[in-house]
């Protein structure tokens, strides 16, 4: 039985994911691969990557304590998911479904 959540209505908006990363971060590379696969499966995903060294004020405002950190924002602008470390594909897909 497939545990992937189904979307029972047309998807009319993008789901915003933000990846906070840093240079030479091996887990960040793994996270990029997970997010690329999620985007392949769910084309409405919008992934923005932010380097904590280049945007320290933004990282501080978003309470980033380690890299990688993935944040998913819901339709109302609230945070519906946060993963510090490499998320699984299933975690990202469930978070995206929740964000809709």
XYZ file of N, CA, C and O in Angstrom:
400
model
N 0.833 -1.178 0.000
C 0.000 0.000 0.000
C 0.879 1.244 0.000
O 1.812 1.366 0.781
N 0.565 2.162 -0.864
C 1.321 3.405 -0.995
C 0.894 4.375 0.096
O -0.276 4.711 0.214
N 1.844 4.846 0.891
C 1.532 5.771 1.984
C 1.697 7.235 1.569
O 1.539 8.128 2.381
N 2.003 7.479 0.297
C 2.164 8.849 -0.170
C 0.809 9.536 -0.174
O -0.154 9.012 -0.711
N 0.707 10.715 0.437
C -0.584 11.396 0.489
C -1.064 11.798 -0.899
O -0.281 12.201 -1.744
N -2.343 11.670 -1.120
C -2.938 12.064 -2.394
C -3.503 13.476 -2.272
O -3.986 13.872 -1.227
N -3.430 14.207 -3.358
C -4.015 15.535 -3.399
C -5.338 15.398 -4.124
O -5.389 14.973 -5.267
N -6.435 15.740 -3.448
C -7.759 15.511 -4.019
C -8.358 16.747 -4.678
O -9.532 16.789 -4.974
N -7.542 17.767 -4.884
C -8.018 18.969 -5.559
C -6.921 19.467 -6.478
O -5.749 19.147 -6.281
N -7.285 20.237 -7.498
C -6.251 20.741 -8.407
C -5.247 21.616 -7.651
O -5.630 22.410 -6.794
N -3.997 21.446 -7.969
C -2.942 22.240 -7.344
C -2.732 23.480 -8.199
O -2.359 23.390 -9.361
N -3.005 24.633 -7.605
C -2.956 25.880 -8.375
C -1.863 26.827 -7.904
O -1.761 27.926 -8.402
N -1.084 26.419 -6.938
C -0.020 27.299 -6.464
C 1.242 26.501 -6.212
O 1.203 25.286 -6.064
N 2.356 27.210 -6.153
C 3.621 26.566 -5.853
C 3.736 26.326 -4.352
O 3.142 27.045 -3.553
N 4.504 25.316 -4.007
C 4.844 25.064 -2.614
C 6.286 25.528 -2.439
O 7.181 25.081 -3.154
N 6.498 26.454 -1.507
C 7.814 27.062 -1.306
C 8.651 26.272 -0.310
O 8.253 26.099 0.838
N 9.801 25.807 -0.772
C 10.779 25.145 0.079
C 12.035 25.999 0.070
O 12.451 26.482 -0.992
N 12.631 26.188 1.227
C 13.900 26.902 1.304
C 14.941 25.977 1.894
O 14.711 25.349 2.929
N 16.067 25.860 1.204
C 17.199 25.082 1.686
C 18.276 26.060 2.122
O 18.756 26.865 1.323
N 18.613 26.020 3.396
C 19.758 26.780 3.908
C 20.954 25.850 3.865
O 20.908 24.744 4.410
N 22.009 26.303 3.185
C 23.177 25.465 2.978
C 24.447 26.248 3.270
O 24.403 27.444 3.548
N 25.575 25.542 3.190
C 26.876 26.180 3.313
C 27.834 25.475 2.359
O 27.592 24.337 1.946
N 28.901 26.169 2.009
C 29.871 25.619 1.063
C 30.531 24.361 1.630
O 30.742 24.248 2.835
N 30.803 23.434 0.756
C 31.517 22.203 1.102
C 30.796 21.363 2.144
O 31.407 20.683 2.954
N 29.499 21.425 2.143
C 28.675 20.683 3.102
C 28.163 19.421 2.408
O 27.308 19.513 1.529
N 28.709 18.280 2.768
C 28.295 17.012 2.140
C 26.812 16.727 2.360
O 26.115 16.367 1.416
N 26.282 16.902 3.569
C 24.838 16.688 3.746
C 23.990 17.647 2.896
O 22.889 17.302 2.483
N 24.524 18.842 2.617
C 23.794 19.784 1.756
C 23.667 19.222 0.346
O 22.623 19.361 -0.302
N 24.716 18.574 -0.139
C 24.665 17.960 -1.467
C 23.627 16.844 -1.494
O 22.874 16.700 -2.461
N 23.568 16.060 -0.437
C 22.576 14.985 -0.347
C 21.163 15.574 -0.316
O 20.247 15.055 -0.952
N 21.001 16.675 0.402
C 19.691 17.328 0.493
C 19.274 17.882 -0.860
O 18.105 17.769 -1.247
N 20.213 18.458 -1.602
C 19.892 18.947 -2.950
C 19.337 17.813 -3.814
O 18.401 18.008 -4.581
N 19.927 16.630 -3.694
C 19.464 15.479 -4.487
C 18.049 15.073 -4.074
O 17.207 14.775 -4.935
N 17.762 15.070 -2.779
C 16.416 14.739 -2.292
C 15.410 15.761 -2.817
O 14.332 15.391 -3.324
N 15.754 17.042 -2.730
C 14.831 18.082 -3.185
C 14.646 18.054 -4.698
O 13.546 18.311 -5.194
N 15.694 17.711 -5.444
C 15.564 17.598 -6.901
C 14.610 16.471 -7.263
O 13.779 16.613 -8.170
N 14.695 15.367 -6.554
C 13.771 14.250 -6.814
C 12.351 14.631 -6.428
O 11.395 14.307 -7.136
N 12.190 15.323 -5.323
C 10.852 15.771 -4.912
C 10.272 16.709 -5.963
O 9.093 16.597 -6.327
N 11.089 17.608 -6.483
C 10.622 18.545 -7.514
C 10.268 17.797 -8.798
O 9.326 18.159 -9.492
N 11.013 16.753 -9.118
C 10.698 15.947 -10.297
C 9.330 15.295 -10.143
O 8.530 15.256 -11.072
N 9.047 14.811 -8.939
C 7.771 14.142 -8.671
C 6.614 15.125 -8.516
O 5.472 14.807 -8.838
N 6.909 16.308 -7.966
C 5.878 17.312 -7.693
C 6.349 18.639 -8.304
O 6.983 19.451 -7.634
N 6.032 18.864 -9.586
C 6.557 20.045 -10.278
C 6.165 21.392 -9.669
O 6.815 22.396 -9.959
N 5.142 21.444 -8.808
C 4.758 22.726 -8.203
C 5.670 23.129 -7.047
O 5.486 24.193 -6.465
N 6.660 22.303 -6.723
C 7.614 22.679 -5.684
C 8.533 23.766 -6.210
O 9.041 23.689 -7.321
N 8.736 24.777 -5.400
C 9.656 25.858 -5.710
C 10.756 25.822 -4.661
O 10.485 26.024 -3.474
N 11.973 25.521 -5.085
C 13.080 25.383 -4.152
C 14.007 26.589 -4.280
O 14.499 26.889 -5.364
N 14.218 27.270 -3.160
C 15.158 28.386 -3.092
C 16.288 27.978 -2.166
O 16.044 27.512 -1.053
N 17.513 28.131 -2.639
C 18.659 27.805 -1.794
C 19.307 29.090 -1.314
O 19.507 30.028 -2.081
N 19.612 29.135 -0.023
C 20.256 30.297 0.582
C 21.522 29.836 1.308
O 21.478 28.909 2.110
N 22.623 30.495 1.018
C 23.902 30.203 1.656
C 23.981 31.012 2.946
O 23.876 32.246 2.912
N 24.166 30.331 4.064
C 24.169 31.029 5.353
C 25.319 32.022 5.481
O 25.186 33.025 6.173
N 26.422 31.774 4.789
C 27.550 32.706 4.849
C 27.265 33.984 4.059
O 27.748 35.056 4.415
N 26.476 33.878 3.020
C 26.149 35.040 2.193
C 24.934 35.800 2.706
O 24.759 36.969 2.378
N 24.085 35.129 3.463
C 22.873 35.767 3.984
C 22.730 35.507 5.484
O 21.739 34.937 5.939
N 23.712 35.942 6.282
C 23.684 35.628 7.715
C 22.499 36.247 8.454
O 21.956 35.624 9.373
N 22.082 37.448 8.059
C 20.948 38.082 8.746
C 19.668 37.290 8.495
O 18.859 37.080 9.401
N 19.480 36.857 7.264
C 18.292 36.065 6.922
C 18.319 34.729 7.663
O 17.305 34.280 8.185
N 19.476 34.089 7.695
C 19.614 32.816 8.400
C 19.302 32.991 9.884
O 18.601 32.162 10.481
N 19.781 34.071 10.463
C 19.494 34.329 11.875
C 18.002 34.579 12.094
O 17.402 34.051 13.027
N 17.401 35.368 11.209
C 15.964 35.653 11.325
C 15.128 34.382 11.237
O 14.131 34.223 11.941
N 15.574 33.430 10.378
C 14.838 32.175 10.220
C 15.302 31.095 11.205
O 14.941 29.933 11.057
N 16.112 31.486 12.184
C 16.562 30.593 13.252
C 17.284 29.348 12.720
O 17.015 28.230 13.117
N 18.241 29.586 11.822
C 19.028 28.493 11.258
C 20.221 28.250 12.167
O 21.028 29.143 12.405
N 20.307 27.023 12.680
C 21.379 26.667 13.611
C 22.391 25.709 12.994
O 23.483 25.533 13.534
N 22.002 25.047 11.901
C 22.904 24.110 11.238
C 22.498 23.967 9.781
O 21.382 24.322 9.394
N 23.429 23.459 8.998
C 23.127 23.197 7.595
C 23.322 21.712 7.330
O 24.186 21.095 7.962
N 22.513 21.160 6.478
C 21.390 21.777 5.783
C 20.168 21.913 6.689
O 19.982 21.121 7.615
N 19.372 22.916 6.403
C 18.048 23.057 7.018
C 17.069 23.339 5.886
O 17.321 24.202 5.055
N 15.981 22.582 5.872
C 14.926 22.763 4.876
C 13.684 23.259 5.593
O 13.282 22.698 6.617
N 13.091 24.313 5.057
C 11.861 24.874 5.602
C 10.805 24.846 4.506
O 11.070 25.223 3.367
N 9.600 24.380 4.865
C 8.467 24.382 3.934
C 7.431 25.349 4.483
O 7.072 25.281 5.662
N 6.965 26.237 3.616
C 6.001 27.259 3.997
C 4.624 26.884 3.459
O 4.484 26.529 2.286
N 3.615 26.988 4.322
C 2.248 26.671 3.942
C 1.582 27.793 3.176
O 2.130 28.883 3.008
N 0.373 27.516 2.734
C -0.388 28.469 1.936
C -0.605 29.792 2.668
O -0.632 30.860 2.074
N -0.730 29.731 3.993
C -0.972 30.942 4.783
C 0.319 31.656 5.189
O 0.293 32.627 5.935
N 1.470 31.161 4.692
C 2.747 31.788 4.999
C 3.423 31.270 6.252
O 4.510 31.713 6.593
N 2.793 30.322 6.929
C 3.394 29.774 8.148
C 4.287 28.577 7.827
O 4.121 27.910 6.814
N 5.229 28.334 8.696
C 6.135 27.200 8.548
C 5.384 25.918 8.886
O 4.848 25.783 9.982
N 5.362 24.970 7.949
C 4.679 23.695 8.210
C 5.659 22.550 8.418
O 5.270 21.475 8.879
N 6.942 22.786 8.082
C 7.929 21.714 8.215
C 9.309 22.334 8.295
O 9.607 23.319 7.617
N 10.147 21.735 9.138
C 11.551 22.132 9.245
C 12.356 20.865 9.477
O 12.033 20.060 10.345
N 13.386 20.692 8.672
C 14.291 19.550 8.852
C 15.707 20.088 8.974
O 16.185 20.782 8.082
N 16.345 19.781 10.083
C 17.763 20.085 10.251
C 18.493 18.786 9.972
O 18.253 17.781 10.640
N 19.331 18.792 8.952
C 19.942 17.555 8.476
C 19.254 17.147 7.182
O 18.404 17.858 6.667
N 19.636 16.005 6.668
C 19.109 15.546 5.383
C 17.715 14.940 5.580
O 17.573 13.946 6.273
N 16.684 15.549 4.971
C 15.345 14.969 5.087
C 15.202 13.793 4.130
O 15.929 13.703 3.130
N 14.270 12.920 4.415
C 13.968 11.843 3.472
C 13.031 12.383 2.402
O 12.355 13.394 2.599
N 12.976 11.689 1.293
C 12.061 12.077 0.227
C 10.631 12.052 0.742
O 9.844 12.964 0.479
N 10.287 11.039 1.510
C 8.930 10.934 2.050
C 8.601 12.117 2.959
O 7.490 12.658 2.900
N 9.531 12.544 3.789
C 9.292 13.705 4.653
C 8.995 14.947 3.827
O 8.083 15.714 4.154
N 9.743 15.161 2.754
C 9.546 16.341 1.911
C 8.192 16.266 1.204
O 7.461 17.255 1.146
N 7.828 15.085 0.702
C 6.550 14.945 0.003
C 5.371 15.149 0.954
O 4.383 15.812 0.596
N 5.453 14.608 2.144
C 4.379 14.806 3.135
C 4.282 16.276 3.527
O 3.189 16.831 3.617
N 5.425 16.935 3.720
C 5.426 18.354 4.057
C 4.821 19.176 2.932
O 4.045 20.108 3.187
N 5.131 18.830 1.689
C 4.568 19.555 0.548
C 3.055 19.377 0.512
O 2.315 20.336 0.265
N 2.568 18.177 0.771
C 1.125 17.928 0.793
C 0.460 18.742 1.899
O -0.615 19.310 1.711
N 1.113 18.832 3.066
C 0.578 19.630 4.166
C 0.525 21.113 3.824
O -0.356 21.837 4.293
N 1.499 21.555 3.035
C 1.589 22.963 2.678
C 0.473 23.378 1.717
O 0.174 24.558 1.585
N -0.106 22.410 1.047
C -1.199 22.731 0.118
C -2.437 22.920 0.906
O -3.422 23.222 0.795
